[in-house]
Structure formats: structure tokens, C-alpha cells
PDB file of C-alpha atoms in Angstrom:
ATOM      1  CA  MET A 107       0.000   0.000   0.000  1.00  0.00           C
ATOM      2  CA  ARG A 108       2.870   2.400   0.837  1.00  0.00           C
ATOM      3  CA  SER A 109       4.483   2.020  -2.574  1.00  0.00           C
ATOM      4  CA  GLU A 110       1.137   2.649  -4.281  1.00  0.00           C
ATOM      5  CA  ILE A 111       0.545   5.842  -2.276  1.00  0.00           C
ATOM      6  CA  GLN A 112       4.122   7.017  -2.859  1.00  0.00           C
ATOM      7  CA  SER A 113       3.788   6.336  -6.574  1.00  0.00           C
ATOM      8  CA  GLU A 114       0.561   8.345  -6.776  1.00  0.00           C
ATOM      9  CA  LEU A 115       2.049  11.213  -4.761  1.00  0.00           C
ATOM     10  CA  ALA A 116       5.207  11.196  -6.901  1.00  0.00           C
ATOM     11  CA  ASP A 117       3.040  11.353 -10.033  1.00  0.00           C
ATOM     12  CA  ALA A 118       1.192  14.344  -8.539  1.00  0.00           C
ATOM     13  CA  PHE A 119       4.527  15.995  -7.624  1.00  0.00           C
ATOM     14  CA  ASP A 120       5.686  15.502 -11.220  1.00  0.00           C
ATOM     15  CA  GLY A 121       2.357  16.501 -12.757  1.00  0.00           C
ATOM     16  CA  ASP A 122      -0.379  18.702 -11.318  1.00  0.00           C
ATOM     17  CA  LEU A 123       1.680  19.888  -8.333  1.00  0.00           C
ATOM     18  CA  SER A 124       5.001  20.376 -10.144  1.00  0.00           C
ATOM     19  CA  ASP A 125       4.811  24.183  -9.867  1.00  0.00           C
ATOM     20  CA  ALA A 126       4.601  23.926  -6.064  1.00  0.00           C
ATOM     21  CA  VAL A 127       7.301  21.275  -5.548  1.00  0.00           C
ATOM     22  CA  LYS A 128      10.595  22.555  -4.109  1.00  0.00           C
ATOM     23  CA  GLN A 129      13.989  20.916  -3.685  1.00  0.00           C
ATOM     24  CA  PHE A 130      15.307  21.150  -0.123  1.00  0.00           C
ATOM     25  CA  SER A 131      18.396  20.224   1.816  1.00  0.00           C
ATOM     26  CA  GLY A 132      18.584  19.289   5.459  1.00  0.00           C
ATOM     27  CA  SER A 133      21.499  19.116   7.845  1.00  0.00           C
ATOM     28  CA  TYR A 134      22.486  18.267  11.385  1.00  0.00           C
ATOM     29  CA  VAL A 135      25.713  18.118  13.363  1.00  0.00           C
ATOM     30  CA  ILE A 136      27.068  15.010  15.053  1.00  0.00           C
ATOM     31  CA  ASP A 137      29.927  14.691  17.492  1.00  0.00           C
ATOM     32  CA  GLY A 138      33.081  13.063  16.213  1.00  0.00           C
ATOM     33  CA  GLU A 139      35.889  11.515  18.173  1.00  0.00           C
ATOM     34  CA  TRP A 140      36.784  12.886  21.596  1.00  0.00           C
ATOM     35  CA  ASP A 141      40.431  13.206  22.605  1.00  0.00           C
ATOM     36  CA  PRO A 142      40.545  12.785  26.394  1.00  0.00           C
ATOM     37  CA  VAL A 143      44.135  14.061  26.577  1.00  0.00           C
ATOM     38  CA  THR A 144      43.453  17.435  24.960  1.00  0.00           C
ATOM     39  CA  GLU A 145      39.784  17.390  25.952  1.00  0.00           C
ATOM     40  CA  THR A 146      38.755  18.393  22.457  1.00  0.00           C
ATOM     41  CA  GLY A 147      36.520  16.792  19.912  1.00  0.00           C
ATOM     42  CA  ASP A 148      35.475  17.350  16.370  1.00  0.00           C
ATOM     43  CA  THR A 149      32.077  17.500  14.739  1.00  0.00           C
ATOM     44  CA  ALA A 150      30.710  16.539  11.365  1.00  0.00           C
ATOM     45  CA  THR A 151      27.778  18.024   9.489  1.00  0.00           C
ATOM     46  CA  ILE A 152      25.516  15.453   7.849  1.00  0.00           C
ATOM     47  CA  THR A 153      23.424  16.688   4.917  1.00  0.00           C
ATOM     48  CA  TYR A 154      20.471  15.180   3.116  1.00  0.00           C
ATOM     49  CA  THR A 155      18.145  16.199   0.303  1.00  0.00           C
ATOM     50  CA  GLY A 156      14.592  15.730  -0.837  1.00  0.00           C
ATOM     51  CA  ARG A 157      11.707  17.474  -2.471  1.00  0.00           C
ATOM     52  CA  GLY A 158       8.367  18.531  -1.169  1.00  0.00           C
ATOM     53  CA  ILE A 159       5.637  21.114  -1.068  1.00  0.00           C
ATOM     54  CA  LEU A 160       6.112  24.104   1.225  1.00  0.00           C
ATOM     55  CA  ASP A 161       2.851  25.515   2.524  1.00  0.00           C
ATOM     56  CA  ASN A 162       1.601  27.943   5.164  1.00  0.00           C
ATOM     57  CA  TYR A 163      -0.544  26.801   8.044  1.00  0.00           C
ATOM     58  CA  SER A 164      -4.204  27.811   7.880  1.00  0.00           C
ATOM     59  CA  LEU A 165      -5.137  30.623  10.237  1.00  0.00           C
ATOM     60  CA  ASN A 166      -7.318  28.393  12.416  1.00  0.00           C
ATOM     61  CA  ARG A 167      -4.291  26.138  13.182  1.00  0.00           C
ATOM     62  CA  ILE A 168      -2.071  29.012  14.380  1.00  0.00           C
ATOM     63  CA  ASP A 169      -2.257  29.119  18.165  1.00  0.00           C
ATOM     64  CA  ASN A 170       0.963  31.114  18.840  1.00  0.00           C
ATOM     65  CA  ILE A 171       2.040  28.355  21.215  1.00  0.00           C
ATOM     66  CA  ASN A 172       2.704  25.266  19.110  1.00  0.00           C
ATOM     67  CA  ILE A 173       2.292  26.834  15.668  1.00  0.00           C
ATOM     68  CA  LEU A 174       3.448  30.415  15.181  1.00  0.00           C
ATOM     69  CA  SER A 175       2.249  32.720  12.410  1.00  0.00           C
ATOM     70  CA  GLY A 176       5.525  32.423  10.465  1.00  0.00           C
ATOM     71  CA  ASP A 177       5.745  28.625  10.599  1.00  0.00           C
ATOM     72  CA  ALA A 178       5.636  26.604   7.392  1.00  0.00           C
ATOM     73  CA  LEU A 179       4.603  23.046   6.590  1.00  0.00           C
ATOM     74  CA  LEU A 180       6.813  20.926   4.343  1.00  0.00           C
ATOM     75  CA  ILE A 181       5.177  17.809   2.904  1.00  0.00           C
ATOM     76  CA  ALA A 182       7.831  15.417   1.588  1.00  0.00           C
ATOM     77  CA  LEU A 183       7.751  11.841   0.316  1.00  0.00           C
ATOM     78  CA  THR A 184       9.653   9.513   2.642  1.00  0.00           C
ATOM     79  CA  ASN A 185      11.230   7.587  -0.224  1.00  0.00           C
ATOM     80  CA  GLU A 186      12.643  10.794  -1.744  1.00  0.00           C
ATOM     81  CA  VAL A 187      14.325  12.136   1.400  1.00  0.00           C
ATOM     82  CA  THR A 188      17.851  10.748   1.761  1.00  0.00           C
ATOM     83  CA  ASP A 189      17.805  10.779   5.604  1.00  0.00           C
ATOM     84  CA  SER A 190      15.140  11.024   8.301  1.00  0.00           C
ATOM     85  CA  PRO A 191      14.313  14.617   9.278  1.00  0.00           C
ATOM     86  CA  LEU A 192      14.183  15.090  13.044  1.00  0.00           C
ATOM     87  CA  VAL A 193      13.414  17.890  15.487  1.00  0.00           C
ATOM     88  CA  GLY A 194      16.394  20.241  15.684  1.00  0.00           C
ATOM     89  CA  HIS A 195      17.630  19.640  12.147  1.00  0.00           C
ATOM     90  CA  SER A 196      18.057  22.597   9.777  1.00  0.00           C
ATOM     91  CA  ILE A 197      16.283  22.664   6.417  1.00  0.00           C
ATOM     92  CA  GLU A 198      16.895  25.097   3.575  1.00  0.00           C
ATOM     93  CA  VAL A 199      14.266  25.716   0.907  1.00  0.00           C
ATOM     94  CA  ASP A 200      14.669  28.391  -1.793  1.00  0.00           C
ATOM     95  CA  GLY A 201      17.536  30.012   0.123  1.00  0.00           C
ATOM     96  CA  MET A 202      15.492  30.340   3.325  1.00  0.00           C
ATOM     97  CA  LYS A 203      16.767  28.546   6.430  1.00  0.00           C
ATOM     98  CA  TYR A 204      14.382  26.853   8.837  1.00  0.00           C
ATOM     99  CA  SER A 205      14.589  24.794  12.007  1.00  0.00           C
ATOM    100  CA  VAL A 206      12.571  21.588  12.251  1.00  0.00           C
ATOM    101  CA  ILE A 207      10.007  21.956  15.047  1.00  0.00           C
ATOM    102  CA  THR A 208       7.978  18.756  14.615  1.00  0.00           C
ATOM    103  CA  VAL A 209       7.985  15.791  12.259  1.00  0.00           C
ATOM    104  CA  GLN A 210       4.984  13.581  11.677  1.00  0.00           C
ATOM    105  CA  ILE A 211       4.746  10.614   9.379  1.00  0.00           C
ATOM    106  CA  ASP A 212       1.519   9.157   8.042  1.00  0.00           C
ATOM    107  CA  PRO A 213       0.372   5.674   9.182  1.00  0.00           C
ATOM    108  CA  VAL A 214       1.798   3.900   6.113  1.00  0.00           C
ATOM    109  CA  SER A 215       5.080   5.887   6.167  1.00  0.00           C
ATOM    110  CA  ALA A 216       4.513   7.407   2.716  1.00  0.00           C
ATOM    111  CA  HIS A 217       5.136  11.077   3.556  1.00  0.00           C
ATOM    112  CA  TYR A 218       6.455  13.433   6.202  1.00  0.00           C
ATOM    113  CA  ASP A 219       4.654  16.514   7.537  1.00  0.00           C
ATOM    114  CA  ILE A 220       7.501  18.714   8.755  1.00  0.00           C
ATOM    115  CA  GLN A 221       6.782  21.867  10.748  1.00  0.00           C
ATOM    116  CA  LEU A 222       9.431  24.506  10.003  1.00  0.00           C
ATOM    117  CA  ARG A 223      10.292  27.751  11.739  1.00  0.00           C
ATOM    118  CA  ARG A 224      12.554  30.443  10.268  1.00  0.00           C
ATOM    119  CA  SER A 225      15.986  30.354  11.806  1.00  0.00           C
TER     120      SER A 225
END
């Protein structure tokens, strides 16, 4: 069922919704090796890519607690994102940088609903 839904959504992304589909890149930082002698460590930035539809939240969903007026919703196909987006990651769409606030995935794991907030 997941592959069927993803196929239909991908067809919509390529067809009727193609004007709204945006490429995005995500990133997060992980700790590298720790040197106990010098008490220093390094970090590495992991990046991933995908495509999705960036949308605004409807006014009735904005509560200024969980969803702020400037927040955006990114809907992305799980099979087209090269890593799993998580809270705290950074996502860049059309040159605008956002922080990931929440990530939800549908019951069949076909797409992500990613709440973004301008960084």
C-alpha cells in the first residue's frame, strides 16, 4: 500500500503539483571523536536532500504556542528524502533557512509533515 501511495504522490509531484514542488536540503551536526588528553573533539555536518511542497498553516491552526504565524509546513515523500528529518535539524528551501520543530509521518510511512520555523 505504501508504494502505491508514494507512486501516486510522486506522479502528482511531477504533474499537477510540479509548480509547487521545491527541492530542499537538510542538515544536522554530530559529534566526532573525543580526545581525552586534549579534551577536544570534532564535529561533522551530515546533509540530506529531498523534495516537497512548502505551505503555510491555515489561520485556524495558528495558536501562537505550538504553531506560530511564520511557521511553514513541508510535505515530503519519505522515499525521496535521503535521511530522516528530526526535530532540531536545519532545512533550507529556496535560500530560506528553517529549524525543524515537529515531524509527523503518516500511518503507512509514505510522507512526512515537517513543521518549520525560520531560523
